[in-house]
mmCIF file with all atom_site columns, C-alpha atoms in Angstrom:
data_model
loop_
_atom_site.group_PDB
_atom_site.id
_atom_site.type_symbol
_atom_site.label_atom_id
_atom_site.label_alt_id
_atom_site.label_comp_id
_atom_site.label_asym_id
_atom_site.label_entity_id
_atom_site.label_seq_id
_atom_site.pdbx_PDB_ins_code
_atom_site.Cartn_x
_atom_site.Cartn_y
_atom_site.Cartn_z
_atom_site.occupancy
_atom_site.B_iso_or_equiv
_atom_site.pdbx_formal_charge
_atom_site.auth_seq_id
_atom_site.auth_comp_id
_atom_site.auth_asym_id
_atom_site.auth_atom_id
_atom_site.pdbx_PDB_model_num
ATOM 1   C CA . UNK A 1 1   ? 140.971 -36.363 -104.888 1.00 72.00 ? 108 UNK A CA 1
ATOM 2   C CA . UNK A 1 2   ? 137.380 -37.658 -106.303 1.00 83.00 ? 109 UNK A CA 1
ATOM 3   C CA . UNK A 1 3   ? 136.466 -41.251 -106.152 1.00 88.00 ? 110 UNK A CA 1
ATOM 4   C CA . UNK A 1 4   ? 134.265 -43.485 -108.275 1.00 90.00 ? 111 UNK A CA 1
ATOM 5   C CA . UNK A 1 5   ? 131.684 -43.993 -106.221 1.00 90.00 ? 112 UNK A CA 1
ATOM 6   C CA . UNK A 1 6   ? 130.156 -47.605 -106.810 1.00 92.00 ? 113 UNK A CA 1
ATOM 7   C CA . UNK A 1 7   ? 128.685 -50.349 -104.499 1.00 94.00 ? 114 UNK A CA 1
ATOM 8   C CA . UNK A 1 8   ? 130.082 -53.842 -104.702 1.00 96.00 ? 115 UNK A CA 1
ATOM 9   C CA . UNK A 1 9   ? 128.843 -57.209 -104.628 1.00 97.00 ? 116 UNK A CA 1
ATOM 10  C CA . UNK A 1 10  ? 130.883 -59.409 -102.412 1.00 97.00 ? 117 UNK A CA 1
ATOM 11  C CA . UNK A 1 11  ? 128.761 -62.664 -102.399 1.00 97.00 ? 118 UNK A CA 1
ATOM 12  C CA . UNK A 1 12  ? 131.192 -65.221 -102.096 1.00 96.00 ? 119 UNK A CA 1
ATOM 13  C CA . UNK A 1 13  ? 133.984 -63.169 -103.725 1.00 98.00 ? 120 UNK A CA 1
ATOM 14  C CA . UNK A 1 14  ? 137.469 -64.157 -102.073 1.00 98.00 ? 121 UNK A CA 1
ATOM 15  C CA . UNK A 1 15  ? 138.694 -61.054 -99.531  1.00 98.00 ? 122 UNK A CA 1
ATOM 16  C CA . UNK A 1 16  ? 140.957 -60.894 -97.156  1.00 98.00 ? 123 UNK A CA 1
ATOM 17  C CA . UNK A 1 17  ? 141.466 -58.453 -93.973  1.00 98.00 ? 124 UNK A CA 1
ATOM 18  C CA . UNK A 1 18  ? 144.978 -58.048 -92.316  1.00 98.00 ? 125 UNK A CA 1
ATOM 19  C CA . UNK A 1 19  ? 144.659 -57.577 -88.338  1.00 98.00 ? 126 UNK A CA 1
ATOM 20  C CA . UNK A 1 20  ? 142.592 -59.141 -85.898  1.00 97.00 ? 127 UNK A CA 1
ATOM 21  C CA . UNK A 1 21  ? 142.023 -56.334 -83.837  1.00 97.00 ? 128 UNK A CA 1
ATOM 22  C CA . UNK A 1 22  ? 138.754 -53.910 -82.903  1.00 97.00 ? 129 UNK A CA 1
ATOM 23  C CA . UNK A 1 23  ? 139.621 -51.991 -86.418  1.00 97.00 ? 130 UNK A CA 1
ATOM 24  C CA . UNK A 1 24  ? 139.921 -55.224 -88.264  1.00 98.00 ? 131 UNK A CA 1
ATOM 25  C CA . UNK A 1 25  ? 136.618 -56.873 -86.694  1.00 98.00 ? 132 UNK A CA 1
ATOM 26  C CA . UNK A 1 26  ? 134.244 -53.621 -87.580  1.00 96.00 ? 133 UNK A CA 1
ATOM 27  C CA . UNK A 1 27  ? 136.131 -54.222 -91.429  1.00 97.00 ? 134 UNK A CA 1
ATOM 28  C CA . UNK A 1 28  ? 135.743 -57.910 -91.691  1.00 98.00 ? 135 UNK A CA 1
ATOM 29  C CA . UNK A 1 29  ? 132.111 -58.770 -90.061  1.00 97.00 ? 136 UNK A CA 1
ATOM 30  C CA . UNK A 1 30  ? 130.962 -56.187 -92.459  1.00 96.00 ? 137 UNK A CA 1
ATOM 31  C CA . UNK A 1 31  ? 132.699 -57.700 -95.129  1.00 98.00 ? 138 UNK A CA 1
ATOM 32  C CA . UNK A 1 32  ? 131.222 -60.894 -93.880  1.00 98.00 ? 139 UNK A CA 1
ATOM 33  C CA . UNK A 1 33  ? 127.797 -59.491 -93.672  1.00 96.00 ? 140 UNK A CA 1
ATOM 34  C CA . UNK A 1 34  ? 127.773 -58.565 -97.112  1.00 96.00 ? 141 UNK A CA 1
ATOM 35  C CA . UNK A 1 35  ? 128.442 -62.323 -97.561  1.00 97.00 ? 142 UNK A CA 1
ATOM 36  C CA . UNK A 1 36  ? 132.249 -62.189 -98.726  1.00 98.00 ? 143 UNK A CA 1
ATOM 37  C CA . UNK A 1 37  ? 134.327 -65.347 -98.945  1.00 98.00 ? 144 UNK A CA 1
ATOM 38  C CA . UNK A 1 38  ? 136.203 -63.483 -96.375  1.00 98.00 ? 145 UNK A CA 1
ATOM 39  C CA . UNK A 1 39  ? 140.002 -64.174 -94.839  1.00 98.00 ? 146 UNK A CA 1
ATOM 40  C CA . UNK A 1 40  ? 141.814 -63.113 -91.753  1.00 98.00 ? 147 UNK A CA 1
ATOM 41  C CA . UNK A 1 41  ? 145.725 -63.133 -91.541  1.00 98.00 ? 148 UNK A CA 1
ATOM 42  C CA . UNK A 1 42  ? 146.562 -62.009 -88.072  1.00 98.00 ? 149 UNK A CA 1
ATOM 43  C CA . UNK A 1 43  ? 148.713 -63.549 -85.488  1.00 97.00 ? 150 UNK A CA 1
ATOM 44  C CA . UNK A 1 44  ? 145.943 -62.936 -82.790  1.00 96.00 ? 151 UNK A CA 1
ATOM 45  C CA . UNK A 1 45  ? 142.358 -62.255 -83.428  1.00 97.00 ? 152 UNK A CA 1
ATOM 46  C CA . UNK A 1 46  ? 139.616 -60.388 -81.224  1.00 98.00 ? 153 UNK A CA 1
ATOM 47  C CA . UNK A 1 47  ? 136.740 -62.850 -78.992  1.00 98.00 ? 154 UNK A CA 1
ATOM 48  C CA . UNK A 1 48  ? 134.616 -62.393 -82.077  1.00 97.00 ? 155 UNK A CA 1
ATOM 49  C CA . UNK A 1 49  ? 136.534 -62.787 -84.780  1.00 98.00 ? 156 UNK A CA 1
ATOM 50  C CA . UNK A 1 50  ? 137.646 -66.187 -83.047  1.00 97.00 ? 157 UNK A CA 1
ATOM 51  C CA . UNK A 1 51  ? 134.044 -67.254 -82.742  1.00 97.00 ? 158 UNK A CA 1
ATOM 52  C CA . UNK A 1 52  ? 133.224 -66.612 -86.526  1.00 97.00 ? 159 UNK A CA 1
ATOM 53  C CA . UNK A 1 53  ? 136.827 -68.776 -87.115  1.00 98.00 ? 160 UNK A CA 1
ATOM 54  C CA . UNK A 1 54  ? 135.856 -71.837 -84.554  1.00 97.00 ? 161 UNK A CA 1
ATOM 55  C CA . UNK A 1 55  ? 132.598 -71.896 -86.341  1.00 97.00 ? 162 UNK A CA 1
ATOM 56  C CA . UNK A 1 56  ? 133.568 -71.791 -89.925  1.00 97.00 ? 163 UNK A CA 1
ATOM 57  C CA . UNK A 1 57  ? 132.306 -68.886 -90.876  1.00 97.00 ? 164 UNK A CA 1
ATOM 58  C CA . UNK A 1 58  ? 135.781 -67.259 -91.904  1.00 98.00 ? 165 UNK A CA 1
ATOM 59  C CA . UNK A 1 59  ? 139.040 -68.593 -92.473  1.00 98.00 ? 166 UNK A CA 1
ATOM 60  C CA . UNK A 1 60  ? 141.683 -67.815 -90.164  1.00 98.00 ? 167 UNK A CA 1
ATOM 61  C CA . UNK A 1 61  ? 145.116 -68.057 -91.001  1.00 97.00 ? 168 UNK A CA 1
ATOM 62  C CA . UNK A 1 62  ? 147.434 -67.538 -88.382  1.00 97.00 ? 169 UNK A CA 1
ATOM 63  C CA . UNK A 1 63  ? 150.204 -65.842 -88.999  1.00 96.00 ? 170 UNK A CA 1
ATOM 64  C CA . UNK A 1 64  ? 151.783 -62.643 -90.077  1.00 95.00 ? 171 UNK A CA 1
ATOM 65  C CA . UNK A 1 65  ? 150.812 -61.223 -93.403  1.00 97.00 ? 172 UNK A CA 1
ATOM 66  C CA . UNK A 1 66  ? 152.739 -61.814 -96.909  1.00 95.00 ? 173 UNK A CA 1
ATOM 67  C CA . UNK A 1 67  ? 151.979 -61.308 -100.727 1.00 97.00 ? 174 UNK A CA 1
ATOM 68  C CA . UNK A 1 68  ? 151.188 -65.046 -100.898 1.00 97.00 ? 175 UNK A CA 1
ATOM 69  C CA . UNK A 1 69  ? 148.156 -64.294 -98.824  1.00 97.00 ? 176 UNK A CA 1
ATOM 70  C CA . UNK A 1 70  ? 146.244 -62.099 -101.770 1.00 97.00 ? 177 UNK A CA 1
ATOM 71  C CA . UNK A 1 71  ? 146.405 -65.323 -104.321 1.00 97.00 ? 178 UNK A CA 1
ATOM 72  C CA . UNK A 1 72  ? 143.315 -65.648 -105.666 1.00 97.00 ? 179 UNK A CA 1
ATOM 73  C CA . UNK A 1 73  ? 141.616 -62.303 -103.257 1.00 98.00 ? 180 UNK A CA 1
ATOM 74  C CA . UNK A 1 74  ? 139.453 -60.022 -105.383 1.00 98.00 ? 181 UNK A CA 1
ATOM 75  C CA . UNK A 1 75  ? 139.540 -57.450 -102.279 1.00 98.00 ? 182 UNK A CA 1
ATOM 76  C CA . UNK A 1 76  ? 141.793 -56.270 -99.130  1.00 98.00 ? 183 UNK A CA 1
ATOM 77  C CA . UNK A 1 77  ? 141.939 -54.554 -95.839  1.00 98.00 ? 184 UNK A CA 1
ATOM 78  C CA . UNK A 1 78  ? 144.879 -53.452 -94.421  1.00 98.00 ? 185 UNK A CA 1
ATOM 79  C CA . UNK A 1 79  ? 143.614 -52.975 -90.768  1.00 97.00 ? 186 UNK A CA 1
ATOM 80  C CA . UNK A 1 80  ? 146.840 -54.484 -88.516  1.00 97.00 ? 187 UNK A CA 1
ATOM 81  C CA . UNK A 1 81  ? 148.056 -51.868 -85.861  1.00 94.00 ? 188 UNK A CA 1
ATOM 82  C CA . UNK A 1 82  ? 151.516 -51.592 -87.888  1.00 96.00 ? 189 UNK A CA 1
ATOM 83  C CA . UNK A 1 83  ? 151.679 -48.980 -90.211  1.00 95.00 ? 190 UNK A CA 1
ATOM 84  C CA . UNK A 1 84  ? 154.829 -50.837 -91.980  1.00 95.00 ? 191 UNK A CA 1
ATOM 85  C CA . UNK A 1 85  ? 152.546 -54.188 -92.442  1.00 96.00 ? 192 UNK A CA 1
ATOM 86  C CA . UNK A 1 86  ? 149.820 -51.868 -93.497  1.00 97.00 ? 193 UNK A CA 1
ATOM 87  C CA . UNK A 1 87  ? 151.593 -50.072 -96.298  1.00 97.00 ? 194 UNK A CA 1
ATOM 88  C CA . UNK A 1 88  ? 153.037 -53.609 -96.891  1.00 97.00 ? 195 UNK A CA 1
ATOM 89  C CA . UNK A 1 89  ? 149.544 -54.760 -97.583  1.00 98.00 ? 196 UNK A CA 1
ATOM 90  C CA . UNK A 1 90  ? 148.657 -51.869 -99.769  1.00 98.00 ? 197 UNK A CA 1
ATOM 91  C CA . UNK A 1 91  ? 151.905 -52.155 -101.413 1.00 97.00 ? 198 UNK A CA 1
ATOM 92  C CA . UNK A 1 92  ? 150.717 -56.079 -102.569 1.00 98.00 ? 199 UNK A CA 1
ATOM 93  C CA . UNK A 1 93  ? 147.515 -55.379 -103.835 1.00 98.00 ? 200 UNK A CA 1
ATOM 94  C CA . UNK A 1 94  ? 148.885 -52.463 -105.862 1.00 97.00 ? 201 UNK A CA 1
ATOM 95  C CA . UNK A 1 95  ? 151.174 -54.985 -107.675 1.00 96.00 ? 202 UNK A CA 1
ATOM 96  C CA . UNK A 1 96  ? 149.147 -57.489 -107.580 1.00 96.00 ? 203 UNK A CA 1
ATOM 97  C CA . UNK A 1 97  ? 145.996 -55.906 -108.951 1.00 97.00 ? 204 UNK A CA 1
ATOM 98  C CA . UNK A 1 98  ? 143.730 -56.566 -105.911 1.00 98.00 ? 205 UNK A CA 1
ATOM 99  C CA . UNK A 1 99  ? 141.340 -53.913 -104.698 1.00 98.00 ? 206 UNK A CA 1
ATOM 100 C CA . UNK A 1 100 ? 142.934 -52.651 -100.816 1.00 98.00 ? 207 UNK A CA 1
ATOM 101 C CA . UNK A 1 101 ? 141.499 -49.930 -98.071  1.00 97.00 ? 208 UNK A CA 1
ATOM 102 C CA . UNK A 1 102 ? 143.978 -48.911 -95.460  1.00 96.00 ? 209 UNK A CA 1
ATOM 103 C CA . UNK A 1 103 ? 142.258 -48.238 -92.393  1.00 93.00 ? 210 UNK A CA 1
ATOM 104 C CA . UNK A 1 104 ? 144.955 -46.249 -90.942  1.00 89.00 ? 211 UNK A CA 1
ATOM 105 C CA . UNK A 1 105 ? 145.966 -44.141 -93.931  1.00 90.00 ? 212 UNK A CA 1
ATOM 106 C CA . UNK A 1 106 ? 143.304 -44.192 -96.928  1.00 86.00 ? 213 UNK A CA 1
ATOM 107 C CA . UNK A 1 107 ? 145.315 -42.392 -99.342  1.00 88.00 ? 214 UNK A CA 1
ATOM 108 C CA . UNK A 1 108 ? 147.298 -45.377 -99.457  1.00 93.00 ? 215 UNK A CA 1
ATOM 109 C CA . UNK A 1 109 ? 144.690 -47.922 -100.614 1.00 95.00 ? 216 UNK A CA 1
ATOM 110 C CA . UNK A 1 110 ? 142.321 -47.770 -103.431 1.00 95.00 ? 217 UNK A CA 1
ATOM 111 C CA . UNK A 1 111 ? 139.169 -47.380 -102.048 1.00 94.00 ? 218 UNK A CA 1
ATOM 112 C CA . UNK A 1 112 ? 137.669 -45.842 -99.115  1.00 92.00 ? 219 UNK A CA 1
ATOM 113 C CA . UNK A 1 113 ? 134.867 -47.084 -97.143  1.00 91.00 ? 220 UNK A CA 1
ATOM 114 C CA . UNK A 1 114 ? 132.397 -44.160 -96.571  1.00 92.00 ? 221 UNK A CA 1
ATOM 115 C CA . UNK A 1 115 ? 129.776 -43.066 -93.375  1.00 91.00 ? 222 UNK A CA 1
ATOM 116 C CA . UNK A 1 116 ? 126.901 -45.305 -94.411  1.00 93.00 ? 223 UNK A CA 1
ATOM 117 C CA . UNK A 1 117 ? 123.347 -44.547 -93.063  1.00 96.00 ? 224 UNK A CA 1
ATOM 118 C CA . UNK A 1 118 ? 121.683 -48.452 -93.248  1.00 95.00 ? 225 UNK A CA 1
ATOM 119 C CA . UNK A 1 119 ? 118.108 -48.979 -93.250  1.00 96.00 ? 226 UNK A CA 1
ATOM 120 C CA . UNK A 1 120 ? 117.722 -52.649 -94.173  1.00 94.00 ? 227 UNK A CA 1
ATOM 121 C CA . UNK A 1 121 ? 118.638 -52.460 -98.056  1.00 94.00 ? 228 UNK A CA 1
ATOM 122 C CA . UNK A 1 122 ? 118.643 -48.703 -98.383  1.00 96.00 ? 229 UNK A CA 1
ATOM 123 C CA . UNK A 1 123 ? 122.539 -47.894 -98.154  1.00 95.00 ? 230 UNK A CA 1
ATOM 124 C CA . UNK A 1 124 ? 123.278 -44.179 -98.266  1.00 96.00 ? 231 UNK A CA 1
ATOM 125 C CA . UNK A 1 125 ? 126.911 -43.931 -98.551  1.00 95.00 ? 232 UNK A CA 1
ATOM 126 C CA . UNK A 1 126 ? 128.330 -40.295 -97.855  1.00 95.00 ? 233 UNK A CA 1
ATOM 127 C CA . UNK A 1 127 ? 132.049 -39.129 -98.575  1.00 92.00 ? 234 UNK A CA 1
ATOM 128 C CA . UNK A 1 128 ? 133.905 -36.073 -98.082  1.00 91.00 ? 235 UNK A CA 1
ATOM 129 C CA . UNK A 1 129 ? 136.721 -37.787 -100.145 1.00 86.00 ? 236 UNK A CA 1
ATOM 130 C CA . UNK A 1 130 ? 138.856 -37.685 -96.934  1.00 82.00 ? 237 UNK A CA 1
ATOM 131 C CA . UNK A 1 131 ? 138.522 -33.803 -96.486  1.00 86.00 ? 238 UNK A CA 1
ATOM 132 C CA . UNK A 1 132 ? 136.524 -33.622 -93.252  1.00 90.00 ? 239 UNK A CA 1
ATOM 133 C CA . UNK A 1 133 ? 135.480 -36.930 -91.624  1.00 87.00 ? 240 UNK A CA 1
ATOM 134 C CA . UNK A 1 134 ? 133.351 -34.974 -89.376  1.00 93.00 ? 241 UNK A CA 1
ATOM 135 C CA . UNK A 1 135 ? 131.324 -33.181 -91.726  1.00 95.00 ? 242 UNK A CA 1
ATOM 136 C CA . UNK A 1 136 ? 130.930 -37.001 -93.061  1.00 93.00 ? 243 UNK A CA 1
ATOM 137 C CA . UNK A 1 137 ? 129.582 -38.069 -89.772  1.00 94.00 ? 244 UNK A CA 1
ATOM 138 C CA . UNK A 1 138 ? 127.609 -35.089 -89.265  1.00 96.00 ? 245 UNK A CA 1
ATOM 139 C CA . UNK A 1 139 ? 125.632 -35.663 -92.692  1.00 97.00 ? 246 UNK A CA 1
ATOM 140 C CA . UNK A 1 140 ? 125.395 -39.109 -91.301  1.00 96.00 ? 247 UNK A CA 1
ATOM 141 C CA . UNK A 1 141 ? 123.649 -38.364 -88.088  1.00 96.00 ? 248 UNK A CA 1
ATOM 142 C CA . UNK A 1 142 ? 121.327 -35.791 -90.460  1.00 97.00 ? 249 UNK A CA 1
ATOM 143 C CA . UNK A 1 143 ? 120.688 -38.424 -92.725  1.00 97.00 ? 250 UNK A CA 1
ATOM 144 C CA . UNK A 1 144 ? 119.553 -40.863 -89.772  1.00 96.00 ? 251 UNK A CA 1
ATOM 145 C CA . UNK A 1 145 ? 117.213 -38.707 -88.245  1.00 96.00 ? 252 UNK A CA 1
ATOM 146 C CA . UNK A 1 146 ? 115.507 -38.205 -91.787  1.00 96.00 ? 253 UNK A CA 1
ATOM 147 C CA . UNK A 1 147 ? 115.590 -42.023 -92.958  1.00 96.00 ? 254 UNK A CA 1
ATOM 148 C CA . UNK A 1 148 ? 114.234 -43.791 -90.410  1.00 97.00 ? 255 UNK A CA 1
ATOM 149 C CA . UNK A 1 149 ? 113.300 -47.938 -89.999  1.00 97.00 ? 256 UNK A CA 1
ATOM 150 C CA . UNK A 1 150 ? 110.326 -47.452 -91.884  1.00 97.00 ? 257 UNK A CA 1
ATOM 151 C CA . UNK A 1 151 ? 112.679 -47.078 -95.009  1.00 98.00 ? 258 UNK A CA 1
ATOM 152 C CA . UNK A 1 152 ? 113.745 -50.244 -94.675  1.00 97.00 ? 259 UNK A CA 1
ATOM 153 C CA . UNK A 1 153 ? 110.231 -51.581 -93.751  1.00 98.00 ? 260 UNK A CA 1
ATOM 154 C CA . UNK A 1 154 ? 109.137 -50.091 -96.694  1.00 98.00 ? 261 UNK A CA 1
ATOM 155 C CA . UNK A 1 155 ? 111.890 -51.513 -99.168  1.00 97.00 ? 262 UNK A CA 1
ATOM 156 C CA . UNK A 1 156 ? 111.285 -55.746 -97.711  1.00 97.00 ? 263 UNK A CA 1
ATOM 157 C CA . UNK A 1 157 ? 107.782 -54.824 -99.352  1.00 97.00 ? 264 UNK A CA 1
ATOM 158 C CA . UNK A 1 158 ? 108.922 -53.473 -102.422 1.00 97.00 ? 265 UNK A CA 1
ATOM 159 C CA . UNK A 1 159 ? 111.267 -56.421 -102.654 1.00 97.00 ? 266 UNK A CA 1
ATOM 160 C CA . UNK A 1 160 ? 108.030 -59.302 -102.147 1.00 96.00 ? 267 UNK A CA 1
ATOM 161 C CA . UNK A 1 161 ? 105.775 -57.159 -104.518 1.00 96.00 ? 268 UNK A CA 1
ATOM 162 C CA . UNK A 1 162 ? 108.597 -56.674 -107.537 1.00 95.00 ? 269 UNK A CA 1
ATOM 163 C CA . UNK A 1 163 ? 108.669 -60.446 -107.396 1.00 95.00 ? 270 UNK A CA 1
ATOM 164 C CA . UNK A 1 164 ? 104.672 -61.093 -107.332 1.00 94.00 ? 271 UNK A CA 1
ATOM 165 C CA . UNK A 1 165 ? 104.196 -58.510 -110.388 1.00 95.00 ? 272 UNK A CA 1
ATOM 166 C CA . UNK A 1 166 ? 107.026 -59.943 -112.365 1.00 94.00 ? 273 UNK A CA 1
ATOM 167 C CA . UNK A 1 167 ? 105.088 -63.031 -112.644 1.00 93.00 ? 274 UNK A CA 1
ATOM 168 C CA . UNK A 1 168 ? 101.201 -61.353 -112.910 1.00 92.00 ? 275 UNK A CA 1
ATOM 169 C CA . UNK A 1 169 ? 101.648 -58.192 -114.569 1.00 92.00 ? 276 UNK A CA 1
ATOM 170 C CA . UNK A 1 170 ? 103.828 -58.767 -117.800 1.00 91.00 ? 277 UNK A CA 1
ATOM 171 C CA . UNK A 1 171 ? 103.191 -54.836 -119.286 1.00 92.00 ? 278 UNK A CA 1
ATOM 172 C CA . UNK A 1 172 ? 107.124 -53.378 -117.964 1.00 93.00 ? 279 UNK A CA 1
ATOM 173 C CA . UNK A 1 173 ? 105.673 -50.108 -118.073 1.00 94.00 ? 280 UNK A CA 1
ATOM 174 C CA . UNK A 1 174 ? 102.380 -51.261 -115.548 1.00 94.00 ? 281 UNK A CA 1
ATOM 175 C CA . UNK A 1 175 ? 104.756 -52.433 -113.426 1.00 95.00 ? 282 UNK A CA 1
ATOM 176 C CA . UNK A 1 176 ? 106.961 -48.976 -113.062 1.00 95.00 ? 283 UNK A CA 1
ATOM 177 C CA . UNK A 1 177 ? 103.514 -46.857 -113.092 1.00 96.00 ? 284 UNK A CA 1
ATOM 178 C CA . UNK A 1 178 ? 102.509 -49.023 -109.795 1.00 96.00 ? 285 UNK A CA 1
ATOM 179 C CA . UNK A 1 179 ? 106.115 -48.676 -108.499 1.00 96.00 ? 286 UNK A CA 1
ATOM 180 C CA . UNK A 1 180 ? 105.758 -45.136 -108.321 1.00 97.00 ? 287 UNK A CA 1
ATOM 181 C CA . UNK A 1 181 ? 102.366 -44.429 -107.694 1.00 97.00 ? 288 UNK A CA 1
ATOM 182 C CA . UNK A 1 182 ? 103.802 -46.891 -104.456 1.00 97.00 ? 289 UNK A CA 1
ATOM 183 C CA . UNK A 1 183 ? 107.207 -44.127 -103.579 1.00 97.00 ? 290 UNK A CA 1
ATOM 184 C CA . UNK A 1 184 ? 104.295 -41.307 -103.741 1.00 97.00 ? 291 UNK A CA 1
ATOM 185 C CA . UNK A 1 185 ? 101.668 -42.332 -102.168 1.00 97.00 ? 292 UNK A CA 1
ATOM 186 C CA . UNK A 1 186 ? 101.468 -42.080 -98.151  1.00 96.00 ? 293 UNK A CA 1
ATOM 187 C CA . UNK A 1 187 ? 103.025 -45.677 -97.226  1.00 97.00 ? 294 UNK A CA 1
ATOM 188 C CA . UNK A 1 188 ? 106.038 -44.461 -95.767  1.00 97.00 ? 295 UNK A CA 1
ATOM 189 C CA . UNK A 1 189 ? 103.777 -41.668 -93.473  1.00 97.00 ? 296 UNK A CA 1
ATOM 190 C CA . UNK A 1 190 ? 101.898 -44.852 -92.317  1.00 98.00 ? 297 UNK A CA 1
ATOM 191 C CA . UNK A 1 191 ? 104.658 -47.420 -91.473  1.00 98.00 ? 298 UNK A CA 1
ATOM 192 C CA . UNK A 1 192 ? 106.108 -44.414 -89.952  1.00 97.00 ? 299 UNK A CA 1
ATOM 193 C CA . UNK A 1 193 ? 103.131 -44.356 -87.621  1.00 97.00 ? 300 UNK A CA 1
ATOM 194 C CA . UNK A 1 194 ? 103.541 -47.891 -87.280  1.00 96.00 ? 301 UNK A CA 1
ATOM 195 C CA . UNK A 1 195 ? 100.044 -48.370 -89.380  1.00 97.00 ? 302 UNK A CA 1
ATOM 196 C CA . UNK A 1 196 ? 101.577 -51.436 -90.979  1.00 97.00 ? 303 UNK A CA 1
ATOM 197 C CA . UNK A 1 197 ? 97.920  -53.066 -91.833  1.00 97.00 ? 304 UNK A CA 1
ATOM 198 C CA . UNK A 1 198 ? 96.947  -50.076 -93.457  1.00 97.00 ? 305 UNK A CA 1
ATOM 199 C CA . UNK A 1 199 ? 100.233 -49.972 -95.670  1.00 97.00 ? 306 UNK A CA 1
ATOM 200 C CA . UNK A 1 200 ? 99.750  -53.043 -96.854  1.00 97.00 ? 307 UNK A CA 1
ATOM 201 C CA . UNK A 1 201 ? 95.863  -52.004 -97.806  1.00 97.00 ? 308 UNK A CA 1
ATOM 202 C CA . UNK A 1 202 ? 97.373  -49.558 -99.161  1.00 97.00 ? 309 UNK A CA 1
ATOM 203 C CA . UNK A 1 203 ? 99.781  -51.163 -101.443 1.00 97.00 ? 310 UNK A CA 1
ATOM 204 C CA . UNK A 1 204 ? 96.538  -53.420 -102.509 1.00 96.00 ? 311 UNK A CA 1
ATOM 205 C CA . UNK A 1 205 ? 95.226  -51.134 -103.342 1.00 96.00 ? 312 UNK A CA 1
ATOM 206 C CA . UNK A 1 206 ? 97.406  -49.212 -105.461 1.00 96.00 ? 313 UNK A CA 1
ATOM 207 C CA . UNK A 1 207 ? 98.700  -52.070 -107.354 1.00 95.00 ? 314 UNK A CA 1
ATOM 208 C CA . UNK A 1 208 ? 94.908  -53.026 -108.396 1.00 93.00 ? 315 UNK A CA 1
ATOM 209 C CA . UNK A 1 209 ? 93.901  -49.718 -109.701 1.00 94.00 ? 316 UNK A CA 1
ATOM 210 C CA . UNK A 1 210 ? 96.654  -49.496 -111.584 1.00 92.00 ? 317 UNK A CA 1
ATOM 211 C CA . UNK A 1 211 ? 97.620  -53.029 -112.728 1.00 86.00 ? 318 UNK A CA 1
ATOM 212 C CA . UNK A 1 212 ? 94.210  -54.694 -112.114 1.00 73.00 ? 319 UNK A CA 1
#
């Protein structure tokens, strides 16, 4: 089977996960970190799921899941340790039009939720479409090795920078000559090296010889 692949945004988007177990934590604080209006039907719910429910952080309904639950959701998880309430779940958001990943059979569900190498906002998602989950994980653990922190390092000053130039350089095309001139020049080697000062005289550099 080939997927679409595509990356969503959550922010404040109504989801819900079904379980409050391990599974169902790892699904739903990453739901939460990508800053869903996120859900949990469970009867019981794991130390830190309970925390992020006591503080108001999710809401916790307490109970055992039914189609009334996905009113309103734009996404699912189906991550209880019953395969019956699982395909259940899936089952719902099927007829009810709402985006679902099973945790314990993805076939079932929509979408799939692939390896992901993180390095603050570089996501590298990798999929083997369900084939071989540990060819997945061993691309993963490639992938890490290659993309280290300075990646992300690298990306928090692209961020700051896109939003200075927007404002001082109005020429689009200035702006995507500095941009790259920034990818090729030797930044990443330094913040590698943990030469942070001489990144950023770097980057100074680069964006006045080329923008002025």
């Amino acid at each position: 089977m080939k997927y679409y692949p595509a990356f969503l945004d959550l922010r404040e988007r109504p989801c819900l996960v079904a379980g409050g177990g391990p599974v169902a934590e790892r699904k739903a604080i990453a739901l939460f970190d990508a800053g869903a209006d996120l859900s949990v039907v469970s009867p019981t719910l794991t130390p830190a799921l309970h925390e992020l429910a006591d503080k108001g952080k999710i809401t916790y309904r307490k109970k055992i899941f039914n189609e009334h639950d996905l009113t309103g959701m734009f996404l699912a998880v189906a991550a209880t340790d019953d395969d019956a309430v699982n395909a259940a779940v899936a089952h719902a958001c099927r007829k009810n039009g709402v985006l679902v990943n099973v945790a314990t059979a993805p076939d079932a569900g929509t979408f799939i939720v692939p390896s992901v190498v993180e390095r603050g906002d570089l996501l590298i998602a990798i999929s083997t479409c369900g084939d071989s989950p540990a060819l997945a994980r061993r691309v993963r653990e490639e992938l890490e090795r290659t993309y280290g922190p300075e990646y992300g390092v690298f990306l928090e000053k692209m961020a700051l920078l896109r939003r200075r130039l927007l404002q001082e350089v109005p020429n689009e095309e200035d702006r995507r000559k500095v941009f790259q001139a920034l990818v090729d020049a030797d930044i990443l080697y330094l913040l590698r090296a943990g030469q942070v000062h001489e990144a950023d005289h770097r980057i100074a550099e680069i964006v006045k010889a080329i923008a002025g």
